[in-house]
Tab-separated table of N, CA and C in Angstrom:
chain	number	residue	atom	x	y	z
A	1	UNK	N	9.211	70.123	2.190
A	1	UNK	CA	9.006	69.348	2.986
A	1	UNK	C	8.029	70.074	4.323
A	2	UNK	N	7.362	69.884	5.010
A	2	UNK	CA	6.294	70.661	5.534
A	2	UNK	C	6.776	69.330	7.066
A	3	UNK	N	6.519	69.079	6.984
A	3	UNK	CA	6.866	68.578	8.529
A	3	UNK	C	7.680	66.335	8.223
A	4	UNK	N	8.081	66.343	9.154
A	4	UNK	CA	9.560	65.406	9.648
A	4	UNK	C	9.665	64.457	10.689
A	5	UNK	N	9.300	63.300	10.792
A	5	UNK	CA	9.314	62.721	12.088
A	5	UNK	C	10.322	61.577	11.901
A	6	UNK	N	11.173	61.889	12.761
A	6	UNK	CA	12.695	60.751	12.998
A	6	UNK	C	13.114	60.648	11.709
A	7	UNK	N	13.739	59.509	11.338
A	7	UNK	CA	14.085	59.029	10.285
A	7	UNK	C	13.910	59.294	8.696
A	8	UNK	N	14.027	60.499	7.693
A	8	UNK	CA	13.687	60.542	6.810
A	8	UNK	C	14.824	60.916	5.813
A	9	UNK	N	14.916	60.265	4.688
A	9	UNK	CA	15.708	61.060	3.661
A	9	UNK	C	15.768	61.061	2.398
A	10	UNK	N	16.320	61.814	1.994
A	10	UNK	CA	16.150	62.799	0.824
A	10	UNK	C	17.131	62.049	-0.078
A	11	UNK	N	17.308	61.881	-1.464
A	11	UNK	CA	18.070	61.242	-2.586
A	11	UNK	C	17.913	62.160	-3.262
A	12	UNK	N	18.644	62.817	-4.372
A	12	UNK	CA	18.697	62.532	-5.439
A	12	UNK	C	19.537	62.411	-6.800
A	13	UNK	N	19.428	62.630	-8.270
A	13	UNK	CA	20.447	61.879	-8.731
A	13	UNK	C	21.968	62.708	-8.692
A	14	UNK	N	22.029	63.841	-7.926
A	14	UNK	CA	23.141	64.428	-8.164
A	14	UNK	C	24.679	63.842	-6.570
A	15	UNK	N	23.735	62.887	-5.553
A	15	UNK	CA	24.573	62.815	-4.898
A	15	UNK	C	23.766	61.589	-3.637
A	16	UNK	N	24.771	61.724	-2.934
A	16	UNK	CA	23.683	60.921	-1.943
A	16	UNK	C	23.247	60.774	-1.193
A	17	UNK	N	22.215	60.261	-0.632
A	17	UNK	CA	20.786	60.557	0.592
A	17	UNK	C	21.429	60.757	1.643
A	18	UNK	N	20.950	62.061	2.665
A	18	UNK	CA	20.906	62.538	3.174
A	18	UNK	C	19.576	63.075	4.101
A	19	UNK	N	19.922	63.407	5.291
A	19	UNK	CA	18.656	63.780	6.022
A	19	UNK	C	17.955	65.146	5.370
A	20	UNK	N	16.749	64.693	5.567
A	20	UNK	CA	15.682	65.874	5.116
A	20	UNK	C	15.177	66.592	6.035
A	21	UNK	N	15.204	68.111	6.341
A	21	UNK	CA	14.677	68.780	7.251
A	21	UNK	C	13.212	69.566	6.743
A	22	UNK	N	12.328	70.241	7.491
A	22	UNK	CA	11.345	71.082	7.361
A	22	UNK	C	12.045	72.022	6.505
A	23	UNK	N	11.732	72.448	5.048
A	23	UNK	CA	11.539	73.830	4.624
A	23	UNK	C	12.672	73.164	3.060
A	24	UNK	N	12.884	72.044	2.568
A	24	UNK	CA	13.333	71.851	1.875
A	24	UNK	C	12.845	71.269	0.958
A	25	UNK	N	13.525	71.768	-0.697
A	25	UNK	CA	12.693	71.001	-1.718
A	25	UNK	C	12.881	70.532	-2.700
A	26	UNK	N	11.865	69.874	-3.078
A	26	UNK	CA	12.139	68.579	-3.738
A	26	UNK	C	11.965	69.180	-5.896
A	27	UNK	N	12.775	68.461	-6.356
A	27	UNK	CA	13.010	68.554	-7.402
A	27	UNK	C	12.908	67.068	-8.121
A	28	UNK	N	12.725	67.593	-9.437
A	28	UNK	CA	12.366	66.048	-10.600
A	28	UNK	C	13.588	65.228	-10.746
A	29	UNK	N	13.217	64.208	-10.558
A	29	UNK	CA	14.313	62.918	-9.958
A	29	UNK	C	14.412	62.976	-8.411
A	30	UNK	N	14.249	63.571	-7.652
A	30	UNK	CA	14.216	63.279	-5.988
A	30	UNK	C	13.215	61.873	-5.754
A	31	UNK	N	13.946	61.538	-4.701
A	31	UNK	CA	13.260	60.451	-4.022
A	31	UNK	C	13.220	61.046	-2.203
A	32	UNK	N	12.098	60.272	-1.621
A	32	UNK	CA	12.519	60.287	-0.053
A	32	UNK	C	12.407	58.809	0.243
A	33	UNK	N	12.804	58.575	1.777
A	33	UNK	CA	13.254	56.985	2.295
A	33	UNK	C	12.880	57.515	3.449
A	34	UNK	N	11.675	56.839	4.259
A	34	UNK	CA	11.647	56.796	5.862
A	34	UNK	C	11.721	55.732	6.346
A	35	UNK	N	12.161	55.589	7.704
A	35	UNK	CA	13.010	54.878	8.212
A	35	UNK	C	11.666	53.637	8.904
A	36	UNK	N	12.243	52.985	9.112
A	36	UNK	CA	10.891	52.382	10.544
A	36	UNK	C	10.158	52.983	10.958
A	37	UNK	N	10.768	54.158	11.564
A	37	UNK	CA	9.815	55.143	12.638
A	37	UNK	C	9.380	56.415	12.394
A	38	UNK	N	10.205	56.277	10.795
A	38	UNK	CA	10.521	58.185	9.856
A	38	UNK	C	9.069	58.012	9.480
A	39	UNK	N	8.343	59.239	9.293
A	39	UNK	CA	7.253	59.627	8.376
A	39	UNK	C	7.030	61.157	8.187
A	40	UNK	N	6.898	61.086	6.878
A	40	UNK	CA	6.621	62.956	6.549
A	40	UNK	C	5.743	63.471	5.856
A	41	UNK	N	5.965	64.666	5.627
A	41	UNK	CA	4.599	65.607	5.254
A	41	UNK	C	5.068	66.480	4.151
A	42	UNK	N	4.818	66.179	2.726
A	42	UNK	CA	5.045	67.217	1.869
A	42	UNK	C	3.763	67.754	1.304
A	43	UNK	N	4.251	69.061	1.141
A	43	UNK	CA	2.817	70.147	0.251
A	43	UNK	C	3.671	70.749	-0.479
A	44	UNK	N	2.485	70.512	-1.327
A	44	UNK	CA	3.158	71.124	-2.767
A	44	UNK	C	2.851	72.492	-3.178
A	45	UNK	N	2.974	73.448	-4.562
A	45	UNK	CA	2.725	74.661	-4.462
A	45	UNK	C	1.016	74.764	-4.602
A	46	UNK	N	0.120	74.186	-5.053
A	46	UNK	CA	-0.985	73.791	-5.189
A	46	UNK	C	-1.973	73.362	-4.442
A	47	UNK	N	-1.049	73.474	-3.228
A	47	UNK	CA	-1.458	72.959	-1.455
A	47	UNK	C	-1.864	71.299	-1.106
A	48	UNK	N	-1.190	70.513	-2.822
A	48	UNK	CA	-1.258	68.988	-2.697
A	48	UNK	C	-0.819	68.657	-1.531
A	49	UNK	N	-1.161	67.626	-0.534
A	49	UNK	CA	-0.514	67.245	0.490
A	49	UNK	C	0.157	65.990	0.153
A	50	UNK	N	0.432	65.470	0.633
A	50	UNK	CA	1.155	63.587	0.209
A	50	UNK	C	2.094	63.376	1.420
A	51	UNK	N	1.725	62.215	2.674
A	51	UNK	CA	1.911	62.443	3.133
A	51	UNK	C	3.113	60.673	3.641
A	52	UNK	N	3.639	60.301	3.805
A	52	UNK	CA	4.422	59.605	4.021
A	52	UNK	C	4.508	58.393	5.196
A	53	UNK	N	3.907	57.109	4.926
A	53	UNK	CA	4.378	56.238	6.336
A	53	UNK	C	5.925	55.508	6.467
A	54	UNK	N	5.867	55.242	7.625
A	54	UNK	CA	6.894	54.060	8.084
A	54	UNK	C	7.631	53.264	6.674
A	55	UNK	N	8.321	53.165	6.879
A	55	UNK	CA	9.542	52.063	5.598
A	55	UNK	C	8.950	52.180	4.296
A	56	UNK	N	8.418	53.979	3.860
A	56	UNK	CA	8.032	53.970	2.751
A	56	UNK	C	9.320	54.726	2.039
A	57	UNK	N	9.108	54.202	0.759
A	57	UNK	CA	9.887	55.090	-1.310
A	57	UNK	C	9.715	55.613	-2.000
A	58	UNK	N	9.477	56.735	-1.993
A	58	UNK	CA	8.957	57.782	-3.057
A	58	UNK	C	10.253	57.977	-4.023
A	59	UNK	N	9.100	58.062	-5.597
A	59	UNK	CA	10.586	59.034	-6.538
A	59	UNK	C	9.552	59.990	-6.820
A	60	UNK	N	10.011	61.171	-7.461
A	60	UNK	CA	9.525	62.144	-8.167
A	60	UNK	C	9.806	62.217	-9.582
A	61	UNK	N	8.991	62.487	-10.477
A	61	UNK	CA	8.853	62.689	-11.667
A	61	UNK	C	8.178	63.837	-12.524
A	62	UNK	N	8.267	64.320	-13.625
A	62	UNK	CA	7.077	65.584	-14.041
A	62	UNK	C	7.119	66.303	-13.388
A	63	UNK	N	7.956	67.215	-12.894
A	63	UNK	CA	8.053	68.361	-12.021
A	63	UNK	C	7.508	68.019	-10.791
A	64	UNK	N	7.667	66.930	-10.192
A	64	UNK	CA	7.611	65.861	-8.993
A	64	UNK	C	5.621	65.915	-8.898
A	65	UNK	N	4.714	65.626	-10.161
A	65	UNK	CA	3.598	65.747	-10.111
A	65	UNK	C	3.303	63.874	-10.508
A	66	UNK	N	4.227	63.460	-11.128
A	66	UNK	CA	4.047	61.934	-10.611
A	66	UNK	C	5.081	61.112	-9.622
A	67	UNK	N	4.628	60.781	-8.728
A	67	UNK	CA	5.096	59.627	-8.009
A	67	UNK	C	5.019	58.158	-7.863
A	68	UNK	N	6.452	57.639	-8.121
A	68	UNK	CA	6.750	56.155	-7.630
A	68	UNK	C	6.466	56.158	-6.697
A	69	UNK	N	5.716	54.935	-6.023
A	69	UNK	CA	5.732	54.671	-4.819
A	69	UNK	C	6.630	53.449	-4.916
A	70	UNK	N	7.833	52.842	-4.709
A	70	UNK	CA	8.245	51.713	-4.759
A	70	UNK	C	7.612	50.941	-3.893
A	71	UNK	N	6.994	51.580	-2.389
A	71	UNK	CA	7.164	50.425	-0.848
A	71	UNK	C	6.754	51.419	-0.396
A	72	UNK	N	5.396	50.926	0.615
A	72	UNK	CA	5.114	51.616	1.829
A	72	UNK	C	3.894	51.802	1.849
A	73	UNK	N	3.782	53.177	2.237
A	73	UNK	CA	1.895	53.979	3.027
A	73	UNK	C	2.169	55.321	2.111
A	74	UNK	N	1.578	55.812	1.865
A	74	UNK	CA	0.950	57.082	1.162
A	74	UNK	C	-0.421	57.799	1.136
A	75	UNK	N	-0.460	59.048	2.035
A	75	UNK	CA	-2.085	59.610	1.966
A	75	UNK	C	-2.110	60.651	1.365
A	76	UNK	N	-2.514	60.983	0.002
A	76	UNK	CA	-2.634	62.364	-0.367
A	76	UNK	C	-4.190	62.611	-0.184
A	77	UNK	N	-3.544	64.247	-0.486
A	77	UNK	CA	-4.960	65.127	-0.531
A	77	UNK	C	-4.707	66.343	-1.498
A	78	UNK	N	-5.646	66.120	-2.710
A	78	UNK	CA	-5.550	67.366	-3.813
A	78	UNK	C	-6.993	67.705	-4.238
A	79	UNK	N	-6.541	69.052	-3.100
A	79	UNK	CA	-7.775	69.975	-3.463
A	79	UNK	C	-8.278	70.205	-4.622
A	80	UNK	N	-9.821	70.578	-4.713
A	80	UNK	CA	-10.280	70.495	-5.762
A	80	UNK	C	-9.977	71.862	-6.571
A	81	UNK	N	-9.288	71.434	-8.301
A	81	UNK	CA	-8.701	73.131	-8.828
A	81	UNK	C	-7.612	72.397	-9.089
A	82	UNK	N	-7.155	72.103	-8.313
A	82	UNK	CA	-5.085	71.454	-8.330
A	82	UNK	C	-5.317	70.681	-9.080
A	83	UNK	N	-3.842	70.746	-9.313
A	83	UNK	CA	-3.632	70.025	-10.694
A	83	UNK	C	-3.575	68.559	-10.246
A	84	UNK	N	-2.926	67.731	-11.549
A	84	UNK	CA	-3.904	66.109	-11.333
A	84	UNK	C	-2.483	65.605	-10.790
A	85	UNK	N	-2.496	64.573	-9.915
A	85	UNK	CA	-1.397	63.783	-9.689
A	85	UNK	C	-1.051	62.224	-9.700
A	86	UNK	N	-0.432	62.239	-10.244
A	86	UNK	CA	-0.274	60.159	-10.823
A	86	UNK	C	0.666	59.286	-9.957
A	87	UNK	N	0.179	58.483	-9.157
A	87	UNK	CA	0.901	57.825	-8.250
A	87	UNK	C	1.209	56.284	-9.140
A	88	UNK	N	2.307	55.879	-9.332
A	88	UNK	CA	2.375	54.118	-9.744
A	88	UNK	C	3.125	53.690	-8.526
A	89	UNK	N	2.552	52.686	-8.930
A	89	UNK	CA	3.014	51.298	-7.967
A	89	UNK	C	3.344	50.007	-8.821
A	90	UNK	N	3.921	49.827	-8.975
A	90	UNK	CA	3.808	47.760	-9.183
A	90	UNK	C	3.061	48.050	-10.769
A	91	UNK	N	1.934	47.451	-10.945
A	91	UNK	CA	1.260	47.322	-12.528
A	91	UNK	C	0.066	48.678	-12.183
A	92	UNK	N	0.388	48.934	-11.185
A	92	UNK	CA	-1.050	49.835	-10.845
A	92	UNK	C	-0.505	51.338	-10.754
A	93	UNK	N	-1.724	51.928	-11.313
A	93	UNK	CA	-1.701	53.463	-11.394
A	93	UNK	C	-2.986	54.573	-10.719
A	94	UNK	N	-2.485	55.552	-9.998
A	94	UNK	CA	-3.798	55.814	-9.514
A	94	UNK	C	-3.515	57.372	-9.992
A	95	UNK	N	-4.641	58.218	-10.096
A	95	UNK	CA	-4.590	59.289	-10.549
A	95	UNK	C	-6.076	60.171	-10.474
A	96	UNK	N	-6.042	61.012	-10.109
A	96	UNK	CA	-6.954	62.197	-9.497
A	96	UNK	C	-6.729	63.760	-9.388
A	97	UNK	N	-7.359	64.503	-9.565
A	97	UNK	CA	-7.739	65.611	-9.795
A	97	UNK	C	-8.611	66.847	-8.795
A	98	UNK	N	-8.823	66.042	-7.135
A	98	UNK	CA	-9.456	66.029	-6.130
A	98	UNK	C	-10.030	65.424	-5.438
A	99	UNK	N	-8.931	64.963	-4.490
A	99	UNK	CA	-9.613	63.315	-3.747
A	99	UNK	C	-8.692	63.760	-2.486
A	100	UNK	N	-9.282	62.475	-1.268
A	100	UNK	CA	-8.198	62.254	-0.084
A	100	UNK	C	-8.403	60.728	-0.020
A	101	UNK	N	-7.235	60.002	-0.612
A	101	UNK	CA	-7.007	58.712	-0.363
A	101	UNK	C	-5.724	58.143	0.318
A	102	UNK	N	-5.652	56.698	-0.035
A	102	UNK	CA	-4.561	56.171	0.429
A	102	UNK	C	-4.451	55.173	-0.343
A	103	UNK	N	-2.909	55.178	-0.411
A	103	UNK	CA	-1.966	53.814	-1.286
A	103	UNK	C	-1.018	53.356	-0.821
A	104	UNK	N	-1.031	51.584	-0.646
A	104	UNK	CA	0.029	51.611	-0.133
A	104	UNK	C	0.279	49.977	-0.871
A	105	UNK	N	1.818	50.188	-0.667
A	105	UNK	CA	2.380	48.981	-1.418
A	105	UNK	C	3.175	48.022	-0.710
A	106	UNK	N	3.311	46.396	-0.636
A	106	UNK	CA	3.755	46.297	0.088
A	106	UNK	C	4.542	44.879	-0.151
A	107	UNK	N	6.001	45.149	-0.755
A	107	UNK	CA	6.362	43.825	-1.434
A	107	UNK	C	5.629	43.558	-2.622
A	108	UNK	N	5.722	42.170	-2.571
A	108	UNK	CA	5.460	41.894	-3.808
A	108	UNK	C	3.740	40.798	-3.152
A	109	UNK	N	3.492	41.559	-2.203
A	109	UNK	CA	1.941	40.923	-1.426
A	109	UNK	C	0.747	41.251	-1.805
A	110	UNK	N	1.148	43.042	-1.820
A	110	UNK	CA	-0.364	43.202	-2.113
A	110	UNK	C	-0.088	45.221	-2.502
A	111	UNK	N	-0.952	45.674	-3.260
A	111	UNK	CA	-1.322	46.810	-3.361
A	111	UNK	C	-2.090	47.029	-2.948
A	112	UNK	N	-3.040	48.360	-2.319
A	112	UNK	CA	-4.137	48.936	-1.737
A	112	UNK	C	-4.410	50.156	-1.429
A	113	UNK	N	-5.798	50.212	-2.240
A	113	UNK	CA	-5.960	51.549	-2.646
A	113	UNK	C	-7.268	52.157	-2.048
A	114	UNK	N	-7.467	53.245	-0.486
A	114	UNK	CA	-8.591	53.387	0.092
A	114	UNK	C	-9.233	55.181	-0.368
A	115	UNK	N	-10.267	55.561	-0.703
A	115	UNK	CA	-10.848	56.449	-1.306
A	115	UNK	C	-11.684	57.339	-0.118
A	116	UNK	N	-10.841	58.344	0.854
A	116	UNK	CA	-11.696	59.024	1.846
A	116	UNK	C	-12.429	59.762	0.996
A	117	UNK	N	-12.422	60.480	0.399
A	117	UNK	CA	-13.176	61.672	-0.322
A	117	UNK	C	-12.931	62.065	-1.736
A	118	UNK	N	-13.821	62.654	-2.455
A	118	UNK	CA	-13.509	62.548	-3.971
A	118	UNK	C	-13.802	61.230	-4.621
A	119	UNK	N	-13.192	61.646	-6.179
A	119	UNK	CA	-12.868	60.171	-6.576
A	119	UNK	C	-11.344	59.759	-7.167
A	120	UNK	N	-11.049	58.876	-7.208
A	120	UNK	CA	-9.539	58.490	-8.065
A	120	UNK	C	-9.755	57.448	-8.930
A	121	UNK	N	-8.988	57.279	-9.892
A	121	UNK	CA	-8.575	56.670	-10.705
A	121	UNK	C	-8.063	55.799	-11.156
A	122	UNK	N	-8.409	53.969	-10.867
A	122	UNK	CA	-6.973	53.534	-10.537
A	122	UNK	C	-6.365	52.681	-12.058
A	123	UNK	N	-5.788	52.019	-12.819
A	123	UNK	CA	-5.741	51.524	-14.067
A	123	UNK	C	-4.131	50.770	-13.826
A	124	UNK	N	-4.366	49.891	-14.537
A	124	UNK	CA	-3.399	49.129	-14.969
A	124	UNK	C	-1.958	49.718	-16.076
A	125	UNK	N	-1.200	50.136	-15.392
A	125	UNK	CA	0.071	50.382	-16.567
A	125	UNK	C	0.307	49.398	-17.029
A	126	UNK	N	0.247	48.335	-17.496
A	126	UNK	CA	0.682	47.306	-18.655
A	126	UNK	C	-0.584	47.390	-19.941
A	127	UNK	N	-1.631	47.815	-18.963
A	127	UNK	CA	-2.429	47.527	-20.185
A	127	UNK	C	-3.866	48.726	-20.793
A	128	UNK	N	-3.293	48.851	-21.897
A	128	UNK	CA	-4.415	49.972	-21.975
A	128	UNK	C	-6.360	49.677	-22.222
A	129	UNK	N	-6.865	50.482	-21.112
A	129	UNK	CA	-7.861	50.762	-21.740
A	129	UNK	C	-8.890	50.064	-20.473
A	130	UNK	N	-8.127	49.465	-19.356
A	130	UNK	CA	-9.013	49.168	-18.442
A	130	UNK	C	-8.681	50.169	-16.965
A	131	UNK	N	-9.932	50.515	-16.763
A	131	UNK	CA	-9.382	51.174	-15.762
A	131	UNK	C	-10.837	51.047	-14.588
A	132	UNK	N	-10.690	51.637	-13.019
A	132	UNK	CA	-12.114	51.158	-12.593
A	132	UNK	C	-12.317	52.937	-11.383
A	133	UNK	N	-12.901	53.114	-11.621
A	133	UNK	CA	-13.484	54.806	-10.726
A	133	UNK	C	-13.535	54.796	-9.207
A	134	UNK	N	-12.760	54.876	-8.460
A	134	UNK	CA	-13.515	54.844	-6.925
A	134	UNK	C	-13.559	55.828	-6.349
A	135	UNK	N	-14.900	55.582	-5.813
A	135	UNK	CA	-15.504	56.481	-4.918
A	135	UNK	C	-15.483	56.614	-3.155
A	136	UNK	N	-15.465	57.495	-2.279
A	136	UNK	CA	-15.391	57.608	-0.869
A	136	UNK	C	-16.116	55.809	-0.326
A	137	UNK	N	-15.691	55.275	0.337
A	137	UNK	CA	-15.622	54.321	1.001
A	137	UNK	C	-15.636	53.165	0.412
A	138	UNK	N	-14.826	53.469	-0.918
A	138	UNK	CA	-14.299	51.995	-1.621
A	138	UNK	C	-12.474	51.790	-1.436
A	139	UNK	N	-12.350	50.459	-1.532
A	139	UNK	CA	-11.067	50.288	-1.568
A	139	UNK	C	-10.904	49.130	-2.355
A	140	UNK	N	-9.453	49.079	-3.135
A	140	UNK	CA	-9.209	48.277	-3.980
A	140	UNK	C	-7.791	47.728	-3.705
A	141	UNK	N	-7.884	46.176	-3.676
A	141	UNK	CA	-6.617	45.360	-2.901
A	141	UNK	C	-6.488	44.281	-4.276
A	142	UNK	N	-4.788	44.426	-4.739
A	142	UNK	CA	-4.613	43.599	-5.751
A	142	UNK	C	-3.516	43.356	-5.546
A	143	UNK	N	-3.044	42.326	-6.138
A	143	UNK	CA	-1.670	41.539	-5.804
A	143	UNK	C	-0.883	42.551	-7.037
A	144	UNK	N	0.839	43.291	-6.551
A	144	UNK	CA	1.531	43.820	-7.506
A	144	UNK	C	1.564	43.474	-8.984
A	145	UNK	N	1.349	42.518	-9.275
A	145	UNK	CA	2.081	41.974	-10.745
A	145	UNK	C	-0.066	42.185	-11.165
A	146	UNK	N	-0.749	42.130	-10.562
A	146	UNK	CA	-2.274	42.167	-11.247
A	146	UNK	C	-2.171	42.254	-12.879
A	147	UNK	N	-3.339	41.555	-13.658
A	147	UNK	CA	-3.182	41.557	-14.973
A	147	UNK	C	-4.748	41.877	-15.367
A	148	UNK	N	-6.241	41.944	-14.260
A	148	UNK	CA	-6.921	42.470	-14.504
A	148	UNK	C	-7.562	42.844	-12.975
A	149	UNK	N	-8.018	44.155	-12.743
A	149	UNK	CA	-8.457	44.609	-12.003
A	149	UNK	C	-9.605	44.134	-11.306
A	150	UNK	N	-9.524	44.118	-9.954
A	150	UNK	CA	-11.038	43.163	-9.348
A	150	UNK	C	-11.646	44.303	-8.745
A	151	UNK	N	-12.483	43.812	-8.676
A	151	UNK	CA	-14.157	44.895	-8.413
A	151	UNK	C	-13.355	45.444	-7.243
A	152	UNK	N	-13.775	46.442	-6.500
A	152	UNK	CA	-13.890	47.327	-4.940
A	152	UNK	C	-14.658	46.771	-3.797
A	153	UNK	N	-14.113	46.790	-3.139
A	153	UNK	CA	-15.152	46.018	-1.965
A	153	UNK	C	-15.656	47.838	-0.886
A	154	UNK	N	-16.385	47.556	0.112
A	154	UNK	CA	-16.894	48.960	1.099
A	154	UNK	C	-15.706	48.512	2.376
A	155	UNK	N	-15.306	49.767	2.858
A	155	UNK	CA	-14.555	49.608	3.777
A	155	UNK	C	-15.522	51.308	4.706
A	156	UNK	N	-14.843	50.758	6.078
A	156	UNK	CA	-15.431	52.226	7.256
A	156	UNK	C	-14.612	53.623	7.505
A	157	UNK	N	-15.102	54.865	6.333
A	157	UNK	CA	-13.824	55.633	6.652
A	157	UNK	C	-13.742	56.272	8.031
A	158	UNK	N	-15.150	56.300	8.524
A	158	UNK	CA	-14.582	56.947	9.788
A	158	UNK	C	-13.439	55.868	10.972
A	159	UNK	N	-13.585	54.508	10.562
A	159	UNK	CA	-12.583	53.991	11.683
A	159	UNK	C	-11.483	54.304	10.694
A	160	UNK	N	-11.436	54.216	9.300
A	160	UNK	CA	-9.671	53.999	9.076
A	160	UNK	C	-9.205	55.853	9.208
A	161	UNK	N	-10.121	56.696	9.588
A	161	UNK	CA	-9.776	58.109	10.141
A	161	UNK	C	-9.219	58.224	11.610
A	162	UNK	N	-10.114	57.242	12.415
A	162	UNK	CA	-9.509	57.083	13.675
A	162	UNK	C	-8.020	56.680	14.250
A	163	UNK	N	-8.339	55.286	13.192
A	163	UNK	CA	-7.127	54.447	13.482
A	163	UNK	C	-5.462	54.681	12.329
A	164	UNK	N	-5.959	55.661	11.155
A	164	UNK	CA	-4.485	55.472	10.251
A	164	UNK	C	-3.387	56.865	11.287
A	165	UNK	N	-2.321	55.812	11.196
A	165	UNK	CA	-1.430	57.054	12.234
A	165	UNK	C	-0.849	58.131	10.756
A	166	UNK	N	-1.353	57.597	9.438
A	166	UNK	CA	-1.144	59.024	9.058
A	166	UNK	C	-2.810	59.711	8.356
A	167	UNK	N	-3.177	59.947	9.600
A	167	UNK	CA	-4.259	61.435	9.727
A	167	UNK	C	-4.386	61.652	11.157
A	168	UNK	N	-4.409	60.568	11.690
A	168	UNK	CA	-3.964	60.957	13.639
A	168	UNK	C	-2.703	61.427	13.761
A	169	UNK	N	-1.479	61.402	13.473
A	169	UNK	CA	-0.068	61.812	13.830
A	169	UNK	C	0.148	63.345	13.897
A	170	UNK	N	-0.941	63.836	12.348
A	170	UNK	CA	-0.041	65.067	11.776
A	170	UNK	C	-1.529	65.828	12.023
A	171	UNK	N	-0.958	67.235	11.442
A	171	UNK	CA	-1.686	68.408	11.432
A	171	UNK	C	-3.398	67.911	11.268
A	172	UNK	N	-4.303	68.674	11.058
A	172	UNK	CA	-5.638	68.178	10.935
A	172	UNK	C	-5.341	68.571	9.053
A	173	UNK	N	-6.176	67.370	8.643
A	173	UNK	CA	-6.381	67.916	6.653
A	173	UNK	C	-7.205	68.527	6.569
A	174	UNK	N	-6.903	69.867	5.341
A	174	UNK	CA	-8.060	70.438	5.416
A	174	UNK	C	-9.181	70.235	4.927
A	175	UNK	N	-9.980	69.103	4.626
A	175	UNK	CA	-11.153	69.118	4.739
A	175	UNK	C	-11.514	67.867	5.552
């Protein structure tokens, strides 16, 4: 854990949730939950960054290389040459080995994936063979229980970079 803003709690299979502090390490099975005004940044050994927005709940598995986004928003930046990161949320999973993107899930309303740089593969967790490769400036918006991936749309990367709290309220990203 490299940054903590306001209320952020760490849960583990061994005990009750507790406030997390900068320098805490995550293990397989751990979870992090941010409060209404809480945010946090995690930096992995390979310099992959995950920034968690307010009211976000994530859990980690496979040696922390698989993230289950139960609710909220997460920006991730995976340096080129770093390991693969997989993010699962509802019926959609996102995989990348070198990208900067934002993924959001808000209850049963929608899942949104925005790619800022690099490429991200989105696929359905319950349907083999269906996937979509998103490029920089593309956004995918779908219902959490989607059964077919919709076509991506375009968005303004510069505007997103200026208005997104996961960019503006943290230290500068590496790229």
